[in-house]
Every structure is written in C-alpha cells, then in structure tokens.
Coordinates of C-alpha atoms in Angstrom, one line a residue:
Chain F
D1 CA -22.1 -5.8 7.5
A2 CA -20.3 -2.5 7.0
K3 CA -17.2 -2.4 4.8
T4 CA -13.5 -2.3 6.0
T5 CA -10.5 -0.9 4.1
Q6 CA -7.0 -2.4 4.6
P7 CA -3.7 -2.0 2.8
N8 CA -3.1 -4.7 0.3
S9 CA 0.3 -5.6 1.7
M10 CA 2.8 -4.7 4.4
E11 CA 6.3 -5.7 5.2
S12 CA 8.1 -5.9 8.5
N13 CA 11.2 -7.3 10.0
E14 CA 11.4 -10.3 12.3
E15 CA 11.3 -9.5 16.0
E16 CA 9.9 -6.0 15.4
P17 CA 6.3 -4.8 16.2
V18 CA 3.8 -4.7 13.4
H19 CA 0.8 -2.4 13.3
L20 CA -1.9 -3.4 10.8
P21 CA -4.4 -0.7 10.2
C22 CA -8.1 -1.0 9.3
N23 CA -10.6 1.7 8.4
H24 CA -14.3 1.2 9.0
S25 CA -15.9 4.6 8.8
T26 CA -19.5 3.3 8.4
I27 CA -19.3 1.0 11.5
S28 CA -22.6 0.8 13.4
G29 CA -22.9 0.9 17.2
T30 CA -23.5 -2.8 17.4
D31 CA -20.7 -4.0 15.1
Y32 CA -17.9 -5.9 16.7
I33 CA -14.4 -5.6 15.1
H34 CA -12.9 -9.1 14.4
W35 CA -9.5 -10.0 13.1
Y36 CA -8.6 -13.3 11.5
R37 CA -5.5 -14.4 9.7
Q38 CA -4.9 -17.1 7.1
L39 CA -1.6 -18.8 6.8
P40 CA -0.7 -20.2 3.3
S41 CA -2.8 -23.2 2.4
Q42 CA -4.7 -23.2 5.7
G43 CA -8.1 -22.2 6.9
P44 CA -8.5 -18.8 8.7
E45 CA -7.6 -18.5 12.3
Y46 CA -9.1 -16.2 14.9
V47 CA -6.8 -13.6 16.2
I48 CA -8.8 -11.1 18.4
H49 CA -12.1 -9.1 18.5
G50 CA -13.5 -6.1 20.4
L51 CA -16.3 -3.6 20.5
T52 CA -15.1 -0.3 22.1
S53 CA -12.2 -0.9 24.4
N54 CA -8.7 -2.0 23.5
V55 CA -8.2 -5.7 23.9
N56 CA -5.1 -7.9 24.5
N57 CA -4.6 -11.7 24.2
R58 CA -1.7 -14.0 23.8
M59 CA -1.5 -13.5 20.1
A60 CA -2.0 -9.7 19.7
S61 CA -3.5 -6.4 20.8
L62 CA -6.4 -4.6 19.3
A63 CA -6.4 -0.8 19.5
I64 CA -9.8 0.8 18.7
A65 CA -10.1 4.5 17.9
E66 CA -12.3 6.5 20.2
D67 CA -14.8 7.2 17.4
R68 CA -14.6 3.5 16.3
K69 CA -14.0 4.4 12.7
S70 CA -10.6 2.7 12.6
S71 CA -8.6 0.1 14.5
T72 CA -5.1 -1.3 14.6
L73 CA -4.0 -4.9 15.1
I74 CA -0.7 -5.0 16.9
L75 CA 1.7 -7.9 16.8
H76 CA 4.2 -7.1 19.5
R77 CA 7.1 -9.1 18.1
A78 CA 6.7 -10.6 14.7
T79 CA 8.1 -14.0 13.8
L80 CA 8.3 -15.7 10.4
R81 CA 5.3 -17.7 11.4
D82 CA 3.2 -14.5 11.5
A83 CA 3.5 -14.2 7.7
A84 CA -0.1 -14.4 6.6
V85 CA -3.1 -12.6 5.2
Y86 CA -4.8 -10.6 8.0
Y87 CA -8.5 -9.8 7.7
C88 CA -10.3 -7.1 9.5
I89 CA -14.1 -7.9 9.7
L90 CA -17.1 -6.1 11.1
R91 CA -19.7 -8.4 12.5
G92 CA -23.2 -7.2 13.6
G93 CA -25.2 -10.4 13.3
A94 CA -25.3 -14.2 13.2
D95 CA -25.1 -14.6 9.5
G96 CA -21.3 -15.1 9.3
L97 CA -18.2 -13.3 8.6
T98 CA -17.7 -11.0 5.5
F99 CA -14.1 -11.3 4.4
G100 CA -12.5 -8.7 2.2
K101 CA -9.1 -9.2 0.5
G102 CA -7.2 -8.5 3.7
T103 CA -3.6 -7.4 4.2
H104 CA -0.8 -9.7 3.1
L105 CA 1.9 -9.4 5.8
I106 CA 5.4 -10.2 4.7
I107 CA 8.0 -10.8 7.4
Q108 CA 11.7 -10.4 6.5
P109 CA 14.3 -12.4 8.5
Chain S
N1 CA -10.5 -32.7 20.4
A2 CA -10.1 -33.1 16.6
G3 CA -11.7 -29.6 16.1
V4 CA -13.3 -29.1 12.7
T5 CA -12.7 -31.9 10.2
Q6 CA -13.4 -31.8 6.5
T7 CA -13.4 -34.6 3.9
P8 CA -12.2 -35.0 1.3
K9 CA -9.1 -32.8 1.1
F10 CA -9.1 -32.8 -2.7
Q11 CA -11.8 -33.7 -5.3
V12 CA -12.1 -33.5 -9.1
L13 CA -15.6 -33.6 -10.6
K14 CA -16.9 -33.5 -14.1
T15 CA -19.6 -30.9 -15.0
G16 CA -23.0 -32.1 -14.0
Q17 CA -21.8 -34.5 -11.3
S18 CA -23.1 -34.2 -7.7
M19 CA -21.2 -34.7 -4.5
T20 CA -21.3 -34.0 -0.8
L21 CA -18.5 -32.2 1.1
Q22 CA -18.4 -33.4 4.7
C23 CA -17.9 -31.3 7.8
A24 CA -17.8 -32.4 11.4
Q25 CA -16.9 -30.8 14.7
D26 CA -16.5 -32.3 18.1
M27 CA -16.8 -29.2 20.2
N28 CA -20.5 -29.2 20.6
H29 CA -20.8 -25.9 18.7
E30 CA -24.3 -24.8 17.8
Y31 CA -23.1 -22.5 14.9
M32 CA -21.7 -24.0 11.7
S33 CA -21.1 -22.4 8.3
W34 CA -19.7 -23.0 4.9
Y35 CA -17.5 -20.6 2.9
R36 CA -15.8 -20.7 -0.5
Q37 CA -12.6 -19.0 -1.4
D38 CA -11.6 -18.3 -4.9
P39 CA -8.0 -17.5 -5.9
G40 CA -6.7 -14.2 -4.5
M41 CA -10.1 -13.5 -2.8
G42 CA -11.5 -13.5 0.7
L43 CA -14.0 -16.1 1.9
R44 CA -17.6 -15.8 0.9
L45 CA -20.4 -17.3 3.0
I46 CA -22.5 -20.0 1.3
H47 CA -24.9 -21.3 4.1
Y48 CA -24.9 -21.3 7.8
S49 CA -26.8 -23.0 10.7
V50 CA -27.4 -21.9 14.2
G51 CA -28.5 -25.3 15.4
A52 CA -29.8 -28.7 14.4
G53 CA -32.7 -28.4 12.0
I54 CA -32.0 -24.7 11.3
T55 CA -30.2 -23.5 8.2
D56 CA -30.1 -20.2 6.3
Q57 CA -28.5 -18.8 3.1
G58 CA -25.4 -16.7 3.0
E59 CA -24.0 -14.5 0.2
V60 CA -23.6 -17.2 -2.5
P61 CA -26.1 -20.1 -1.9
N62 CA -27.0 -20.9 -5.5
G63 CA -26.0 -24.4 -6.5
Y64 CA -25.6 -25.7 -3.0
N65 CA -27.8 -27.4 -0.5
V66 CA -27.3 -28.0 3.2
S67 CA -29.0 -29.8 6.1
R68 CA -28.3 -30.0 9.8
S69 CA -29.7 -33.2 11.3
T70 CA -27.1 -33.4 14.2
T71 CA -25.1 -30.8 16.1
E72 CA -21.9 -32.4 14.9
D73 CA -22.3 -32.6 11.2
F74 CA -23.0 -30.0 8.5
P75 CA -22.7 -31.5 5.0
L76 CA -22.6 -29.3 1.8
R77 CA -24.2 -30.8 -1.3
L78 CA -23.3 -29.7 -4.8
L79 CA -26.4 -30.6 -6.9
S80 CA -24.9 -30.3 -10.4
A81 CA -21.3 -29.2 -10.4
A82 CA -20.2 -26.4 -12.7
P83 CA -16.7 -25.0 -13.5
S84 CA -17.7 -21.8 -11.6
Q85 CA -17.8 -23.9 -8.4
T86 CA -14.1 -24.7 -8.6
S87 CA -12.8 -23.3 -5.4
V88 CA -11.5 -24.1 -1.9
Y89 CA -14.3 -24.8 0.6
F90 CA -14.0 -24.1 4.3
C91 CA -16.3 -25.2 7.1
A92 CA -16.4 -23.3 10.4
S93 CA -18.0 -23.7 13.7
S94 CA -18.5 -21.6 16.9
Y95 CA -20.2 -21.6 20.2
Y96 CA -23.3 -19.6 19.9
G97 CA -24.9 -19.2 23.3
V98 CA -26.3 -15.7 23.8
S99 CA -23.8 -14.1 21.4
P100 CA -23.2 -14.7 17.7
Y101 CA -19.8 -13.0 18.0
N102 CA -17.7 -15.8 19.3
E103 CA -14.5 -17.1 17.8
Q104 CA -15.0 -19.2 14.7
F105 CA -12.9 -22.4 14.2
F106 CA -12.2 -23.3 10.6
G107 CA -11.4 -26.6 9.1
P108 CA -8.5 -27.3 6.8
G109 CA -10.5 -26.9 3.6
T110 CA -11.5 -29.0 0.6
R111 CA -10.0 -28.1 -2.8
L112 CA -12.6 -28.8 -5.5
T113 CA -11.9 -28.7 -9.2
V114 CA -14.8 -29.0 -11.7
L115 CA -13.8 -29.9 -15.2

C-alpha cells in the first residue's frame, strides 16, 4: 500500500470545525482512502472512506483532491469526545490496513 | 450483537511460554485479522483470513500462528513468547463480499506483557 503523510498533532477548540489533512502523492488508481480513529485505550474505529468523490456520513466528511494526491477529513463540530488519533490509510487490496502514526487531535474546551 | 470480542483483556507470560489469544465475532463476517500495536506506534498486521480454512501472513507474522476453522473464531497462537511480543493485540473483522474495502470492526484489545 502507498504511504500517507499526516501532521503529528493538531489542536482545535470545542464546537469548531476541524480539518485533518493527509498527503498521499503516490496513490494508485485503485487505492481507496480510509480514515480510522483511535480513542485512548480503545481499538480503532472506522470513520469514513472514499475513492474519488467527496463523501459524507454522520461522523464526518471526506474531501478528496481532484488529482487524489491529498485528502482532508472534516469534523464539522468537534466535541471533547473527538479527541483521538486519526489515521489516514490507503487500501488497495485484501491484505489489511497499513497504519502510520496518525494525527493526535487535541480538543480544547 | 456483541460485535468483536477478545479474551483475555490482560495477560502476563514468561519467556518461552505459549498461549492463545481468542477472537470471536457474531456479525457473520468473512474477513478477520490480527494486529499488534506497540507504544506510540500505529497498528501492524500479523495475519488475516478471508474465510474459514483460509489464512495468510501480514507484515509481522513471525512467532505467531493462526487457524480459521469457523467463520466466528480466529484465534492467535504465540508459540514461544518473547519480550519483543509485549504489545497490545487487536482483532478486527469485516464483511468481505465482492469488495475488500469495507469498514473493519475492531475488538477492545488484549494487553500482553512477556517477562
């Protein structure tokens, strides 16, 4: 699977939108972009995934650049419960997810 | 649904001991996998299975065995525990169907310490 680059940490205020960036310049045409998050002392939790078009679900939105070399996870209104490590993952096959170190999101009250 | 369950939650072993980490899911998912997470790191894939009777190696398979005799269960066996296997182990499952890209559901993890 191709590699992704994310900032080590980001900080945001409660009830404000959060934009988490991810660069994946070596993405292939069949790679899906997945986002998972991991709350402290828990297993990872699926957030969203997409291929080319922007995607929305009840948790977040995923904005994918036209050239697919970057994407942004958008939390529309952050809460303290959104404090977690967010992983951007490219998946092109059935052999599992390749996790990097992710972005540690800190939410200030 | 209980989702993905893992037992035990915590385990301490001595070097050279063997043990089995249990993983079960009640969602009728074909795909199951095992990951390990070392402190401050992302998860790394150990083994995975796309259905009963089918298993394959991931990124870090050495020292671990798996089998998949039923759809529900996917146990991970440590053959001879070593301190380097001290880690948190996560099991995951997903619906496979015609696409391998579906949402994966993770268990709560087993924290293993090898002395």
